[in-house]
Amino acid sequence: MQLIEIVERLFAQYGYLVLLIGLPLDFIALPIPPGNSTLTYTGFLSYKGVLHGGSAILMAYIGSTVGFTITYFLGYRLGQPLISRYGKWLFIKSAHLENTRRYYDKYGDKLLFVGFFVPGIRQFIGYFMGIIRVPFRNVLLYAYTGLAIWVAVFFAIGYFFGDQWQFMLELVERYLKVFGIGIAILIVVLLLIKLSRYLRKK
């Protein structure tokens, strides 16, 4: 069964509950139903008049923030103790977390406005922010704003493109995958440049 069919069946059976329960599951890294498809189909159902648009987008935002907040606090409470105990087996030290935190302080908050769109990244942003102990005020300001943008964009695809929502969703996700691959390559290149400079100094 295709993911789109799963989303359609879930909406047929549970309606708004899919947004309040399904979207948090997407953030806990159990992407059934998948977040992008769920939001786009929500917009389509609102376009058809099956769901009330205002209520649907509000429920979607609440479900998303609940899921993200759960992962943030799981990372905050459990991340560093687990790394302190088992990090040596993964070659992760506390110093690595400190370096990561410094890089995040420089660039991370701004990247949250687009990070939720990158396939495979959205499910881990909350854990990551919790593990490096990003202050919750930053979460409220940047992460929740990024979530609002993500919810609004995919809802709008379904709402404004109507019966063509599946075609547009596939098109958008195709370009997002290319964008995600590009970001990954850029990160690898930057790390290699930094490693090269470090080895030269040595």
Short mmCIF file of C-alpha atoms in Angstrom, two decimals:
data_model
loop_
_atom_site.label_atom_id
_atom_site.label_comp_id
_atom_site.label_asym_id
_atom_site.label_seq_id
_atom_site.Cartn_x
_atom_site.Cartn_y
_atom_site.Cartn_z
CA MET A 1 0.00 0.00 0.00
CA GLN A 2 1.37 3.45 -0.92
CA LEU A 3 1.91 6.09 1.76
CA ILE A 4 -0.73 8.33 0.21
CA GLU A 5 -3.30 5.53 0.54
CA ILE A 6 -2.35 5.07 4.20
CA VAL A 7 -2.89 8.78 4.86
CA GLU A 8 -6.26 8.74 3.09
CA ARG A 9 -7.46 5.73 5.10
CA LEU A 10 -6.32 7.25 8.38
CA PHE A 11 -8.18 10.49 7.65
CA ALA A 12 -11.29 8.56 6.64
CA GLN A 13 -11.28 6.74 9.99
CA TYR A 14 -9.95 9.33 12.44
CA GLY A 15 -10.28 12.81 10.89
CA TYR A 16 -8.61 15.56 12.94
CA LEU A 17 -7.08 12.98 15.31
CA VAL A 18 -4.60 12.10 12.56
CA LEU A 19 -3.13 15.58 13.02
CA LEU A 20 -3.06 15.47 16.82
CA ILE A 21 -1.65 11.92 17.04
CA GLY A 22 -0.07 11.19 13.65
CA LEU A 23 2.10 14.30 13.37
CA PRO A 24 3.69 13.78 16.81
CA LEU A 25 4.53 10.22 15.71
CA ASP A 26 6.23 11.66 12.62
CA PHE A 27 8.52 13.70 14.86
CA ILE A 28 9.29 10.77 17.14
CA ALA A 29 10.78 9.13 14.01
CA LEU A 30 7.82 6.88 13.30
CA PRO A 31 6.72 8.61 10.08
CA ILE A 32 3.36 6.88 9.66
CA PRO A 33 1.58 8.93 8.54
CA PRO A 34 4.38 10.92 6.83
CA GLY A 35 4.26 14.59 7.80
CA ASN A 36 4.51 16.22 4.36
CA SER A 37 1.82 14.00 2.84
CA THR A 38 -0.44 14.41 5.86
CA LEU A 39 -0.29 18.21 5.76
CA THR A 40 -0.79 18.39 2.00
CA TYR A 41 -3.76 16.03 2.14
CA THR A 42 -5.16 18.10 5.01
CA GLY A 43 -5.02 21.15 2.75
CA PHE A 44 -6.76 19.20 -0.02
CA LEU A 45 -9.56 18.06 2.33
CA SER A 46 -9.99 21.68 3.43
CA TYR A 47 -10.16 22.71 -0.25
CA LYS A 48 -12.91 20.10 -0.75
CA GLY A 49 -14.79 21.34 2.32
CA VAL A 50 -14.39 18.04 4.19
CA LEU A 51 -12.34 19.74 6.93
CA HIS A 52 -12.61 23.29 8.22
CA GLY A 53 -9.43 25.03 7.05
CA GLY A 54 -8.80 27.07 10.20
CA SER A 55 -9.40 24.15 12.54
CA ALA A 56 -7.31 21.81 10.39
CA ILE A 57 -4.25 24.06 10.25
CA LEU A 58 -4.52 24.78 13.99
CA MET A 59 -4.69 21.05 14.81
CA ALA A 60 -1.76 20.40 12.46
CA TYR A 61 0.35 23.05 14.18
CA ILE A 62 -0.55 21.76 17.65
CA GLY A 63 0.27 18.18 16.64
CA SER A 64 3.61 19.26 15.17
CA THR A 65 4.64 21.31 18.20
CA VAL A 66 3.67 18.48 20.57
CA GLY A 67 5.80 16.00 18.62
CA PHE A 68 8.76 18.35 18.40
CA THR A 69 8.57 19.29 22.09
CA ILE A 70 8.53 15.63 23.14
CA THR A 71 11.70 14.92 21.14
CA TYR A 72 13.38 18.07 22.49
CA PHE A 73 12.81 17.09 26.13
CA LEU A 74 13.78 13.47 25.48
CA GLY A 75 17.07 14.71 24.05
CA TYR A 76 17.48 17.23 26.88
CA ARG A 77 16.86 14.73 29.68
CA LEU A 78 18.40 11.56 28.25
CA GLY A 79 20.88 12.68 25.58
CA GLN A 80 23.88 13.82 27.60
CA PRO A 81 23.63 11.06 30.28
CA LEU A 82 23.53 8.43 27.53
CA ILE A 83 26.48 10.00 25.72
CA SER A 84 28.47 10.26 28.98
CA ARG A 85 27.86 6.57 29.59
CA TYR A 86 28.00 5.08 26.11
CA GLY A 87 29.57 7.82 23.98
CA LYS A 88 32.99 6.16 23.95
CA TRP A 89 31.52 3.26 21.98
CA LEU A 90 30.33 5.74 19.35
CA PHE A 91 33.52 7.85 19.54
CA ILE A 92 31.50 10.79 20.90
CA LYS A 93 32.95 12.87 23.74
CA SER A 94 31.52 15.72 25.79
CA ALA A 95 33.97 18.04 24.01
CA HIS A 96 32.31 17.14 20.71
CA LEU A 97 28.98 18.30 22.10
CA GLU A 98 30.52 21.59 23.22
CA ASN A 99 31.97 22.19 19.75
CA THR A 100 28.65 21.32 18.17
CA ARG A 101 26.90 23.73 20.52
CA ARG A 102 29.27 26.55 19.52
CA TYR A 103 28.59 25.93 15.83
CA TYR A 104 24.87 25.85 16.55
CA ASP A 105 25.07 29.19 18.38
CA LYS A 106 26.58 30.71 15.24
CA TYR A 107 24.34 29.26 12.54
CA GLY A 108 21.76 26.86 13.95
CA ASP A 109 18.80 29.04 14.85
CA LYS A 110 18.51 30.47 11.33
CA LEU A 111 18.68 27.01 9.75
CA LEU A 112 15.53 25.98 11.65
CA PHE A 113 13.45 28.03 9.23
CA VAL A 114 14.34 25.53 6.48
CA GLY A 115 15.46 22.47 8.47
CA PHE A 116 11.95 21.07 8.85
CA PHE A 117 11.65 20.82 5.06
CA VAL A 118 14.74 18.64 4.58
CA PRO A 119 13.82 14.93 4.28
CA GLY A 120 15.18 12.81 7.11
CA ILE A 121 16.28 15.84 9.14
CA ARG A 122 12.95 16.93 10.61
CA GLN A 123 12.63 13.81 12.78
CA PHE A 124 15.96 14.46 14.53
CA ILE A 125 16.03 18.24 15.01
CA GLY A 126 14.25 18.06 18.37
CA TYR A 127 16.52 15.35 19.77
CA PHE A 128 19.60 17.22 18.55
CA MET A 129 18.54 20.54 20.10
CA GLY A 130 17.79 18.80 23.37
CA ILE A 131 21.10 16.92 23.49
CA ILE A 132 23.18 20.08 23.04
CA ARG A 133 20.91 21.89 25.52
CA VAL A 134 19.64 24.71 23.33
CA PRO A 135 17.68 27.08 25.64
CA PHE A 136 13.93 26.58 25.42
CA ARG A 137 13.41 30.28 24.63
CA ASN A 138 15.30 29.65 21.36
CA VAL A 139 13.05 26.68 20.71
CA LEU A 140 9.97 28.85 21.20
CA LEU A 141 11.27 31.62 18.94
CA TYR A 142 12.95 29.73 16.10
CA ALA A 143 11.79 26.11 16.11
CA TYR A 144 8.12 26.89 16.62
CA THR A 145 8.30 29.55 13.92
CA GLY A 146 9.99 27.07 11.57
CA LEU A 147 7.22 24.57 12.33
CA ALA A 148 4.56 27.17 11.52
CA ILE A 149 6.21 27.83 8.14
CA TRP A 150 6.47 24.09 7.39
CA VAL A 151 2.81 23.45 8.31
CA ALA A 152 1.58 26.47 6.32
CA VAL A 153 3.57 25.64 3.16
CA PHE A 154 2.47 22.01 2.83
CA PHE A 155 -1.09 22.80 3.84
CA ALA A 156 -1.13 25.51 1.16
CA ILE A 157 0.05 23.05 -1.52
CA GLY A 158 -3.00 20.88 -0.92
CA TYR A 159 -5.38 23.78 -0.50
CA PHE A 160 -4.41 25.91 -3.49
CA PHE A 161 -3.58 23.15 -5.98
CA GLY A 162 -6.65 21.08 -5.14
CA ASP A 163 -6.96 17.95 -7.26
CA GLN A 164 -3.36 18.35 -8.43
CA TRP A 165 -2.01 18.08 -4.88
CA GLN A 166 -0.27 14.72 -5.37
CA PHE A 167 1.58 15.91 -8.46
CA MET A 168 2.70 19.11 -6.72
CA LEU A 169 3.72 17.24 -3.56
CA GLU A 170 5.89 14.84 -5.56
CA LEU A 171 7.45 17.77 -7.42
CA VAL A 172 8.22 19.72 -4.23
CA GLU A 173 9.63 16.67 -2.45
CA ARG A 174 11.84 15.88 -5.44
CA TYR A 175 13.41 19.34 -5.23
CA LEU A 176 13.69 19.08 -1.45
CA LYS A 177 15.66 15.85 -1.82
CA VAL A 178 18.04 17.58 -4.20
CA PHE A 179 18.34 20.45 -1.72
CA GLY A 180 19.01 18.00 1.14
CA ILE A 181 21.72 16.21 -0.84
CA GLY A 182 23.29 19.55 -1.69
CA ILE A 183 23.35 20.57 1.98
CA ALA A 184 24.92 17.21 2.94
CA ILE A 185 27.64 17.60 0.30
CA LEU A 186 28.35 21.16 1.43
CA ILE A 187 28.72 20.01 5.06
CA VAL A 188 31.11 17.21 4.05
CA VAL A 189 33.21 19.64 1.98
CA LEU A 190 33.41 22.13 4.86
CA LEU A 191 34.42 19.38 7.29
CA LEU A 192 37.13 18.17 4.90
CA ILE A 193 38.46 21.71 4.52
CA LYS A 194 38.56 22.13 8.29
CA LEU A 195 40.28 18.74 8.71
CA SER A 196 42.84 19.67 6.06
CA ARG A 197 43.67 22.94 7.85
CA TYR A 198 43.95 21.12 11.17
CA LEU A 199 46.36 18.52 9.72
CA ARG A 200 48.50 21.28 8.15
CA LYS A 201 48.83 23.01 11.52
CA LYS A 202 49.88 19.70 13.06
#
